[in-house]
Amino acid sequence: MKLYRLFLMVAAGGMLVSCGSKAPVKPAPAAFSLFETVLKDSAGLVRGADLGDDPDVVRQMEYDSALVVSNKYALIYDYKLPEERALNLKYTFGGNALQKIEMDVFLASEGQADTLTQEFKRYYSKKFGEPQQQMGVYVWMGPSQTGSDSVIEMKDESAEYGYGKLNITIYPKDFQSKPL
């Protein structure tokens, strides 16, 4: 009888092990999206940031490892992206509040810049309506958390640089640059 019980336990254990030994199926890795990487977060105006944000709020949105300048006037971040691409972000502050966002995306080709420009154009047009366009610069007006209108300017600067380059600058409608 003991031998019979031992046989049943070994058989049951073998069935449990064989059922559980199947390797889990890993989901396919998500394709890299340059637009989603650069935008990062759809809250705010870009990367989750909004005019009027405190410097500490902005610091929490970005990676410390990419921080290259930090002072009471600015936070500057440099990111390396796949395929010889880079992202440079400059957040400018006044009175402990975010006053301006400058974003430069450096790309391997003018075609990549054109694709990214079209994706941002669709994104901001859906959010704020059709842009005005002057001399190759797309301009949107949109609300910010400060209550005043913000200006979003976007320009594909590839032709000027000879490689893919997109610039997005965001500032309050009534923004006037003040000397530091």
Short mmCIF file of C-alpha atoms in Angstrom, two decimals:
data_model
loop_
_atom_site.label_atom_id
_atom_site.label_comp_id
_atom_site.label_asym_id
_atom_site.label_seq_id
_atom_site.Cartn_x
_atom_site.Cartn_y
_atom_site.Cartn_z
CA MET A 1 0.00 0.00 0.00
CA LYS A 2 2.85 2.40 0.83
CA LEU A 3 4.40 1.69 -2.54
CA TYR A 4 1.07 2.47 -4.25
CA ARG A 5 0.79 5.82 -2.37
CA LEU A 6 4.36 6.70 -3.27
CA PHE A 7 3.64 5.92 -6.92
CA LEU A 8 0.52 8.16 -6.88
CA MET A 9 2.40 11.03 -5.26
CA VAL A 10 5.25 10.81 -7.77
CA ALA A 11 2.79 10.62 -10.68
CA ALA A 12 0.78 13.60 -9.37
CA GLY A 13 3.96 15.59 -8.77
CA GLY A 14 5.20 14.77 -12.26
CA MET A 15 1.93 15.99 -13.75
CA LEU A 16 2.16 19.24 -11.79
CA VAL A 17 5.75 19.83 -12.86
CA SER A 18 5.03 19.02 -16.50
CA CYS A 19 2.03 21.38 -16.55
CA GLY A 20 3.99 24.20 -14.98
CA SER A 21 7.19 23.75 -16.97
CA LYS A 22 5.91 25.50 -20.06
CA ALA A 23 7.89 28.71 -20.47
CA PRO A 24 5.74 31.84 -20.25
CA VAL A 25 5.17 33.60 -23.53
CA LYS A 26 6.86 36.99 -23.52
CA PRO A 27 4.97 39.78 -25.23
CA ALA A 28 6.70 41.25 -28.25
CA PRO A 29 8.69 44.37 -27.35
CA ALA A 30 6.92 47.58 -28.22
CA ALA A 31 8.33 49.32 -31.26
CA PHE A 32 10.39 52.42 -30.48
CA SER A 33 8.38 55.57 -31.11
CA LEU A 34 10.46 58.70 -31.46
CA PHE A 35 7.37 60.89 -31.12
CA GLU A 36 6.26 59.22 -27.87
CA THR A 37 9.80 59.34 -26.49
CA VAL A 38 10.16 63.05 -27.21
CA LEU A 39 6.61 63.99 -26.09
CA LYS A 40 6.96 61.68 -23.04
CA ASP A 41 3.66 62.71 -21.40
CA SER A 42 0.58 64.28 -22.97
CA ALA A 43 -0.24 66.21 -19.79
CA GLY A 44 0.90 69.81 -19.92
CA LEU A 45 2.39 71.32 -23.07
CA VAL A 46 5.25 68.87 -23.63
CA ARG A 47 6.83 66.07 -21.53
CA GLY A 48 4.22 66.72 -18.82
CA ALA A 49 5.55 70.23 -18.17
CA ASP A 50 3.42 73.35 -18.18
CA LEU A 51 4.27 77.01 -17.89
CA GLY A 52 4.20 78.05 -14.25
CA ASP A 53 5.58 74.71 -12.97
CA ASP A 54 8.03 74.81 -10.08
CA PRO A 55 11.63 73.70 -10.86
CA ASP A 56 11.22 70.70 -8.52
CA VAL A 57 8.16 69.55 -10.47
CA VAL A 58 10.13 69.71 -13.72
CA ARG A 59 13.10 67.87 -12.14
CA GLN A 60 10.78 65.00 -11.22
CA MET A 61 9.68 64.66 -14.87
CA GLU A 62 13.19 64.23 -16.25
CA TYR A 63 16.08 61.87 -15.53
CA ASP A 64 18.86 63.17 -13.27
CA SER A 65 21.43 61.33 -15.40
CA ALA A 66 20.61 63.61 -18.37
CA LEU A 67 20.88 66.86 -16.37
CA VAL A 68 23.81 69.00 -17.56
CA VAL A 69 22.96 72.45 -16.10
CA SER A 70 21.01 73.26 -12.96
CA ASN A 71 20.71 76.74 -11.50
CA LYS A 72 17.93 79.06 -10.36
CA TYR A 73 17.35 80.24 -13.95
CA ALA A 74 17.47 77.02 -15.95
CA LEU A 75 17.49 73.24 -16.11
CA ILE A 76 19.15 71.79 -19.21
CA TYR A 77 18.95 68.12 -20.17
CA ASP A 78 20.73 66.19 -22.93
CA TYR A 79 19.39 62.77 -23.94
CA LYS A 80 20.97 60.29 -26.33
CA LEU A 81 18.30 58.53 -28.39
CA PRO A 82 18.61 55.38 -30.55
CA GLU A 83 20.06 55.59 -34.05
CA GLU A 84 22.39 58.57 -33.50
CA ARG A 85 19.60 60.89 -32.40
CA ALA A 86 19.60 63.31 -29.48
CA LEU A 87 17.21 65.49 -27.51
CA ASN A 88 18.21 68.75 -25.82
CA LEU A 89 15.77 70.40 -23.40
CA LYS A 90 16.12 73.80 -21.77
CA TYR A 91 13.62 74.82 -19.11
CA THR A 92 13.91 78.53 -18.21
CA PHE A 93 12.56 79.83 -14.88
CA GLY A 94 11.66 83.22 -13.47
CA GLY A 95 10.33 83.79 -9.98
CA ASN A 96 10.54 80.03 -9.32
CA ALA A 97 8.07 79.32 -12.16
CA LEU A 98 8.64 77.76 -15.59
CA GLN A 99 8.67 80.59 -18.14
CA LYS A 100 9.95 78.94 -21.31
CA ILE A 101 10.63 75.49 -22.77
CA GLU A 102 13.09 75.05 -25.63
CA MET A 103 13.39 71.61 -27.18
CA ASP A 104 15.80 70.63 -29.96
CA VAL A 105 15.64 67.17 -31.48
CA PHE A 106 18.67 66.14 -33.55
CA LEU A 107 18.02 63.37 -36.07
CA ALA A 108 20.00 61.31 -38.54
CA SER A 109 18.09 62.54 -41.59
CA GLU A 110 15.81 65.26 -42.87
CA GLY A 111 13.19 62.55 -43.52
CA GLN A 112 13.09 61.67 -39.81
CA ALA A 113 12.67 65.36 -38.96
CA ASP A 114 9.81 65.68 -41.45
CA THR A 115 8.05 62.64 -39.96
CA LEU A 116 8.46 63.94 -36.40
CA THR A 117 7.30 67.42 -37.48
CA GLN A 118 4.12 65.93 -38.97
CA GLU A 119 3.44 63.91 -35.79
CA PHE A 120 3.81 66.98 -33.57
CA LYS A 121 1.72 69.02 -36.00
CA ARG A 122 -1.12 66.47 -35.71
CA TYR A 123 -0.75 66.35 -31.92
CA TYR A 124 -0.81 70.12 -31.33
CA SER A 125 -3.51 70.71 -33.98
CA LYS A 126 -5.75 68.18 -32.23
CA LYS A 127 -5.06 69.83 -28.87
CA PHE A 128 -5.19 73.53 -29.90
CA GLY A 129 -6.62 73.72 -33.43
CA GLU A 130 -4.94 74.43 -36.74
CA PRO A 131 -1.68 76.41 -36.52
CA GLN A 132 -0.73 79.65 -38.16
CA GLN A 133 2.27 79.24 -40.42
CA GLN A 134 4.81 81.92 -41.20
CA MET A 135 8.19 81.39 -42.90
CA GLY A 136 8.21 77.66 -42.10
CA VAL A 137 7.27 78.13 -38.44
CA TYR A 138 4.07 76.55 -37.13
CA VAL A 139 2.47 78.56 -34.31
CA TRP A 140 -0.29 77.43 -31.93
CA MET A 141 -1.89 79.40 -29.10
CA GLY A 142 -3.08 77.37 -26.17
CA PRO A 143 -3.99 77.75 -22.52
CA SER A 144 -1.50 76.99 -19.79
CA GLN A 145 -1.97 76.41 -16.09
CA THR A 146 -0.92 80.01 -15.44
CA GLY A 147 -4.20 81.16 -16.98
CA SER A 148 -2.56 83.09 -19.79
CA ASP A 149 -2.20 81.89 -23.34
CA SER A 150 0.93 80.03 -24.26
CA VAL A 151 2.62 80.16 -27.63
CA ILE A 152 3.99 76.97 -29.17
CA GLU A 153 6.38 77.49 -32.07
CA MET A 154 7.68 74.56 -34.09
CA LYS A 155 10.20 74.64 -36.92
CA ASP A 156 11.90 71.94 -38.94
CA GLU A 157 15.44 73.38 -39.15
CA SER A 158 16.92 70.50 -41.17
CA ALA A 159 17.62 72.55 -44.31
CA GLU A 160 19.66 75.04 -42.26
CA TYR A 161 21.73 72.35 -40.55
CA GLY A 162 22.13 69.70 -43.26
CA TYR A 163 20.75 66.92 -41.03
CA GLY A 164 17.46 66.32 -39.26
CA LYS A 165 16.66 68.98 -36.65
CA LEU A 166 13.36 70.01 -35.10
CA ASN A 167 12.90 72.91 -32.66
CA ILE A 168 9.88 73.46 -30.42
CA THR A 169 9.75 76.55 -28.21
CA ILE A 170 6.95 77.23 -25.72
CA TYR A 171 6.46 80.49 -23.84
CA PRO A 172 3.66 82.72 -22.49
CA LYS A 173 2.00 85.01 -25.02
CA ASP A 174 3.16 88.03 -23.02
CA PHE A 175 6.72 86.66 -22.53
CA GLN A 176 9.55 89.15 -22.71
CA SER A 177 13.09 87.93 -22.34
CA LYS A 178 14.76 89.50 -19.33
CA PRO A 179 18.54 89.69 -18.93
CA LEU A 180 19.90 87.28 -16.34
#
